[in-house]
Amino acid sequence: MKVKTLISIGSSLSLALALGGCAAPAVDAGSGPAPEGSKGVVEDRAADAVPDAGDNQAQADDVSGAADDPADATPAPASSAEDLRASLHISERCYEDLDHGPKPADCQKYIVLHDTEGDSSPADTIDWWESNGNLVAAHFVVGKDGSIAQCVPLDRIAHHAGFGDAGKNALYGVEDESRDDKLGTQPIGPAHPDYGMNSWSVGIEIVHVGGSGDYPKAQLEALDGLVAYIDAYYGFESTIIDHKAWRDGNSDTSPEFAAYLANYQETRTHDGQSR
């Protein structure tokens, strides 16, 4: 399978801004086994999951941020984003068939966090996504050792969020429109018809198995840096949610991530300390 080289951050952001054309809608009130026990993203397997009301409440309190129009923000200088990216030593494993359409800067609203439910390295996780034929992937994978691999460029759509509950497109203000090619999508029933989140968000997978213990400090610090980089790349702060906020009953992220999620939503860091 042909591997696509990432565009440089400066030129990529210029391309994203040039594409434009996404009016932010108003906000109303995987499949298949993975290696080493990893589910990869497995975007549409609701039966795997255990709902966690506490985590869902955290995302409900944060939906108001979706009303902000990111197109009004002034992008940060490209050099600041490049510096942050360089500090993270992000490796690139980008496959053309995991890229599902354009996502210019004014179509970015959310950062969606996931657990991999497996212990594979970021590189191995991405290679499995490419090999399994599901066309499902996240933009980034963060390893336990703090390593980060990128699978899809930030100005392109990845199929990481899958189908959401009925009414979630309206709740999060994410129009399900024609930029997404929807290749490989597998509907999962009338209770989960909405698909807009994929084309309005960045997906981050965290290598972790629910119930296996805490997240390593190196991993959380790498996630802090990745969130900062994404913010700098776009020049505004995207609303942070986890995957089960989009579809009730989805397992990721794990219960042990709940306090970290609340901190990310409040301060954009795992420990609640402002940058």
PDB file of N, CA and C in Angstrom, residues 81-128:
ATOM      1  N   ALA A  81       3.982  26.280  15.952  1.00  0.00           N
ATOM      2  CA  ALA A  81       3.475  24.918  15.819  1.00  0.00           C
ATOM      3  C   ALA A  81       4.598  23.971  15.421  1.00  0.00           C
ATOM      4  N   GLU A  82       5.462  24.402  14.521  1.00  0.00           N
ATOM      5  CA  GLU A  82       6.574  23.563  14.090  1.00  0.00           C
ATOM      6  C   GLU A  82       7.512  23.254  15.250  1.00  0.00           C
ATOM      7  N   ASP A  83       7.754  24.257  16.106  1.00  0.00           N
ATOM      8  CA  ASP A  83       8.629  24.043  17.257  1.00  0.00           C
ATOM      9  C   ASP A  83       8.032  23.016  18.212  1.00  0.00           C
ATOM     10  N   LEU A  84       6.732  23.137  18.468  1.00  0.00           N
ATOM     11  CA  LEU A  84       6.065  22.180  19.347  1.00  0.00           C
ATOM     12  C   LEU A  84       6.095  20.783  18.754  1.00  0.00           C
ATOM     13  N   ARG A  85       5.855  20.683  17.464  1.00  0.00           N
ATOM     14  CA  ARG A  85       5.883  19.381  16.813  1.00  0.00           C
ATOM     15  C   ARG A  85       7.275  18.763  16.905  1.00  0.00           C
ATOM     16  N   ALA A  86       8.298  19.572  16.661  1.00  0.00           N
ATOM     17  CA  ALA A  86       9.669  19.058  16.721  1.00  0.00           C
ATOM     18  C   ALA A  86       9.999  18.523  18.105  1.00  0.00           C
ATOM     19  N   SER A  87       9.484  19.156  19.135  1.00  0.00           N
ATOM     20  CA  SER A  87       9.771  18.721  20.503  1.00  0.00           C
ATOM     21  C   SER A  87       9.121  17.380  20.828  1.00  0.00           C
ATOM     22  N   LEU A  88       8.084  17.008  20.073  1.00  0.00           N
ATOM     23  CA  LEU A  88       7.366  15.761  20.319  1.00  0.00           C
ATOM     24  C   LEU A  88       7.945  14.579  19.548  1.00  0.00           C
ATOM     25  N   HIS A  89       8.795  14.829  18.577  1.00  0.00           N
ATOM     26  CA  HIS A  89       9.423  13.765  17.780  1.00  0.00           C
ATOM     27  C   HIS A  89       8.367  12.822  17.198  1.00  0.00           C
ATOM     28  N   ILE A  90       7.391  13.391  16.536  1.00  0.00           N
ATOM     29  CA  ILE A  90       6.295  12.605  15.980  1.00  0.00           C
ATOM     30  C   ILE A  90       6.772  11.841  14.743  1.00  0.00           C
ATOM     31  N   SER A  91       6.557  10.535  14.737  1.00  0.00           N
ATOM     32  CA  SER A  91       6.855   9.732  13.551  1.00  0.00           C
ATOM     33  C   SER A  91       5.628   9.711  12.649  1.00  0.00           C
ATOM     34  N   GLU A  92       5.847   9.515  11.368  1.00  0.00           N
ATOM     35  CA  GLU A  92       4.772   9.605  10.387  1.00  0.00           C
ATOM     36  C   GLU A  92       4.553   8.260   9.697  1.00  0.00           C
ATOM     37  N   ARG A  93       3.315   7.760   9.772  1.00  0.00           N
ATOM     38  CA  ARG A  93       2.940   6.524   9.089  1.00  0.00           C
ATOM     39  C   ARG A  93       1.571   6.779   8.462  1.00  0.00           C
ATOM     40  N   CYS A  94       1.576   7.519   7.359  1.00  0.00           N
ATOM     41  CA  CYS A  94       0.333   7.979   6.753  1.00  0.00           C
ATOM     42  C   CYS A  94       0.011   7.184   5.496  1.00  0.00           C
ATOM     43  N   TYR A  95      -1.140   6.528   5.490  1.00  0.00           N
ATOM     44  CA  TYR A  95      -1.583   5.705   4.375  1.00  0.00           C
ATOM     45  C   TYR A  95      -2.744   6.392   3.661  1.00  0.00           C
ATOM     46  N   GLU A  96      -2.685   6.393   2.336  1.00  0.00           N
ATOM     47  CA  GLU A  96      -3.685   7.121   1.558  1.00  0.00           C
ATOM     48  C   GLU A  96      -5.107   6.600   1.785  1.00  0.00           C
ATOM     49  N   ASP A  97      -5.260   5.298   1.990  1.00  0.00           N
ATOM     50  CA  ASP A  97      -6.613   4.761   2.117  1.00  0.00           C
ATOM     51  C   ASP A  97      -7.230   5.028   3.486  1.00  0.00           C
ATOM     52  N   LEU A  98      -6.476   5.605   4.421  1.00  0.00           N
ATOM     53  CA  LEU A  98      -7.015   5.989   5.725  1.00  0.00           C
ATOM     54  C   LEU A  98      -7.353   7.483   5.777  1.00  0.00           C
ATOM     55  N   ASP A  99      -7.193   8.165   4.669  1.00  0.00           N
ATOM     56  CA  ASP A  99      -7.493   9.590   4.506  1.00  0.00           C
ATOM     57  C   ASP A  99      -8.820   9.683   3.764  1.00  0.00           C
ATOM     58  N   HIS A 100      -9.822  10.350   4.384  1.00  0.00           N
ATOM     59  CA  HIS A 100     -11.179  10.315   3.833  1.00  0.00           C
ATOM     60  C   HIS A 100     -11.718  11.663   3.368  1.00  0.00           C
ATOM     61  N   GLY A 101     -10.839  12.638   3.121  1.00  0.00           N
ATOM     62  CA  GLY A 101     -11.315  13.901   2.567  1.00  0.00           C
ATOM     63  C   GLY A 101     -10.730  15.097   3.277  1.00  0.00           C
ATOM     64  N   PRO A 102     -10.982  16.292   2.766  1.00  0.00           N
ATOM     65  CA  PRO A 102     -10.384  17.518   3.317  1.00  0.00           C
ATOM     66  C   PRO A 102     -11.030  17.958   4.623  1.00  0.00           C
ATOM     67  N   LYS A 103     -10.219  18.495   5.522  1.00  0.00           N
ATOM     68  CA  LYS A 103     -10.703  19.073   6.777  1.00  0.00           C
ATOM     69  C   LYS A 103      -9.954  20.386   7.014  1.00  0.00           C
ATOM     70  N   PRO A 104     -10.351  21.454   6.290  1.00  0.00           N
ATOM     71  CA  PRO A 104      -9.685  22.740   6.472  1.00  0.00           C
ATOM     72  C   PRO A 104      -9.898  23.292   7.874  1.00  0.00           C
ATOM     73  N   ALA A 105      -9.144  24.329   8.209  1.00  0.00           N
ATOM     74  CA  ALA A 105      -9.114  24.827   9.585  1.00  0.00           C
ATOM     75  C   ALA A 105     -10.476  25.253  10.101  1.00  0.00           C
ATOM     76  N   ASP A 106     -11.318  25.811   9.233  1.00  0.00           N
ATOM     77  CA  ASP A 106     -12.627  26.253   9.722  1.00  0.00           C
ATOM     78  C   ASP A 106     -13.617  25.095   9.851  1.00  0.00           C
ATOM     79  N   CYS A 107     -13.144  23.869   9.586  1.00  0.00           N
ATOM     80  CA  CYS A 107     -13.955  22.673   9.823  1.00  0.00           C
ATOM     81  C   CYS A 107     -13.431  21.873  11.019  1.00  0.00           C
ATOM     82  N   GLN A 108     -12.576  22.465  11.818  1.00  0.00           N
ATOM     83  CA  GLN A 108     -12.047  21.792  13.009  1.00  0.00           C
ATOM     84  C   GLN A 108     -12.724  22.340  14.261  1.00  0.00           C
ATOM     85  N   LYS A 109     -13.301  21.442  15.082  1.00  0.00           N
ATOM     86  CA  LYS A 109     -13.987  21.877  16.297  1.00  0.00           C
ATOM     87  C   LYS A 109     -13.639  21.043  17.526  1.00  0.00           C
ATOM     88  N   TYR A 110     -13.270  19.772  17.368  1.00  0.00           N
ATOM     89  CA  TYR A 110     -13.114  18.871  18.512  1.00  0.00           C
ATOM     90  C   TYR A 110     -11.812  18.090  18.444  1.00  0.00           C
ATOM     91  N   ILE A 111     -11.300  17.737  19.623  1.00  0.00           N
ATOM     92  CA  ILE A 111     -10.281  16.705  19.793  1.00  0.00           C
ATOM     93  C   ILE A 111     -10.964  15.557  20.521  1.00  0.00           C
ATOM     94  N   VAL A 112     -10.984  14.385  19.904  1.00  0.00           N
ATOM     95  CA  VAL A 112     -11.669  13.221  20.472  1.00  0.00           C
ATOM     96  C   VAL A 112     -10.617  12.224  20.947  1.00  0.00           C
ATOM     97  N   LEU A 113     -10.673  11.882  22.234  1.00  0.00           N
ATOM     98  CA  LEU A 113      -9.705  10.969  22.838  1.00  0.00           C
ATOM     99  C   LEU A 113     -10.277   9.558  22.906  1.00  0.00           C
ATOM    100  N   HIS A 114      -9.410   8.585  22.627  1.00  0.00           N
ATOM    101  CA  HIS A 114      -9.770   7.166  22.611  1.00  0.00           C
ATOM    102  C   HIS A 114      -8.700   6.366  23.362  1.00  0.00           C
ATOM    103  N   ASP A 115      -9.062   5.192  23.848  1.00  0.00           N
ATOM    104  CA  ASP A 115      -8.103   4.170  24.269  1.00  0.00           C
ATOM    105  C   ASP A 115      -8.016   3.115  23.177  1.00  0.00           C
ATOM    106  N   THR A 116      -6.814   2.536  22.990  1.00  0.00           N
ATOM    107  CA  THR A 116      -6.670   1.475  21.992  1.00  0.00           C
ATOM    108  C   THR A 116      -7.208   0.139  22.483  1.00  0.00           C
ATOM    109  N   GLU A 117      -7.333  -0.037  23.818  1.00  0.00           N
ATOM    110  CA  GLU A 117      -7.689  -1.331  24.404  1.00  0.00           C
ATOM    111  C   GLU A 117      -6.715  -2.421  23.952  1.00  0.00           C
ATOM    112  N   GLY A 118      -5.453  -2.062  23.870  1.00  0.00           N
ATOM    113  CA  GLY A 118      -4.389  -2.995  23.538  1.00  0.00           C
ATOM    114  C   GLY A 118      -3.051  -2.366  23.867  1.00  0.00           C
ATOM    115  N   ASP A 119      -1.991  -3.162  23.807  1.00  0.00           N
ATOM    116  CA  ASP A 119      -0.665  -2.704  24.194  1.00  0.00           C
ATOM    117  C   ASP A 119       0.296  -2.565  23.019  1.00  0.00           C
ATOM    118  N   SER A 120      -0.192  -2.635  21.798  1.00  0.00           N
ATOM    119  CA  SER A 120       0.684  -2.494  20.644  1.00  0.00           C
ATOM    120  C   SER A 120       1.296  -1.096  20.599  1.00  0.00           C
ATOM    121  N   SER A 121       2.470  -0.982  20.022  1.00  0.00           N
ATOM    122  CA  SER A 121       3.122   0.319  19.873  1.00  0.00           C
ATOM    123  C   SER A 121       2.312   1.196  18.925  1.00  0.00           C
ATOM    124  N   PRO A 122       2.522   2.518  18.965  1.00  0.00           N
ATOM    125  CA  PRO A 122       1.822   3.382  18.010  1.00  0.00           C
ATOM    126  C   PRO A 122       2.030   2.962  16.565  1.00  0.00           C
ATOM    127  N   ALA A 123       3.271   2.636  16.178  1.00  0.00           N
ATOM    128  CA  ALA A 123       3.531   2.251  14.793  1.00  0.00           C
ATOM    129  C   ALA A 123       2.800   0.964  14.424  1.00  0.00           C
ATOM    130  N   ASP A 124       2.824  -0.024  15.322  1.00  0.00           N
ATOM    131  CA  ASP A 124       2.155  -1.290  15.035  1.00  0.00           C
ATOM    132  C   ASP A 124       0.642  -1.125  14.967  1.00  0.00           C
ATOM    133  N   THR A 125       0.105  -0.251  15.818  1.00  0.00           N
ATOM    134  CA  THR A 125      -1.339   0.013  15.784  1.00  0.00           C
ATOM    135  C   THR A 125      -1.743   0.589  14.430  1.00  0.00           C
ATOM    136  N   ILE A 126      -0.982   1.557  13.944  1.00  0.00           N
ATOM    137  CA  ILE A 126      -1.307   2.181  12.662  1.00  0.00           C
ATOM    138  C   ILE A 126      -1.151   1.186  11.516  1.00  0.00           C
ATOM    139  N   ASP A 127      -0.103   0.383  11.555  1.00  0.00           N
ATOM    140  CA  ASP A 127       0.085  -0.601  10.490  1.00  0.00           C
ATOM    141  C   ASP A 127      -1.056  -1.620  10.469  1.00  0.00           C
ATOM    142  N   TRP A 128      -1.578  -1.971  11.656  1.00  0.00           N
ATOM    143  CA  TRP A 128      -2.726  -2.881  11.696  1.00  0.00           C
ATOM    144  C   TRP A 128      -3.963  -2.227  11.102  1.00  0.00           C
TER     145      TRP A 128
END
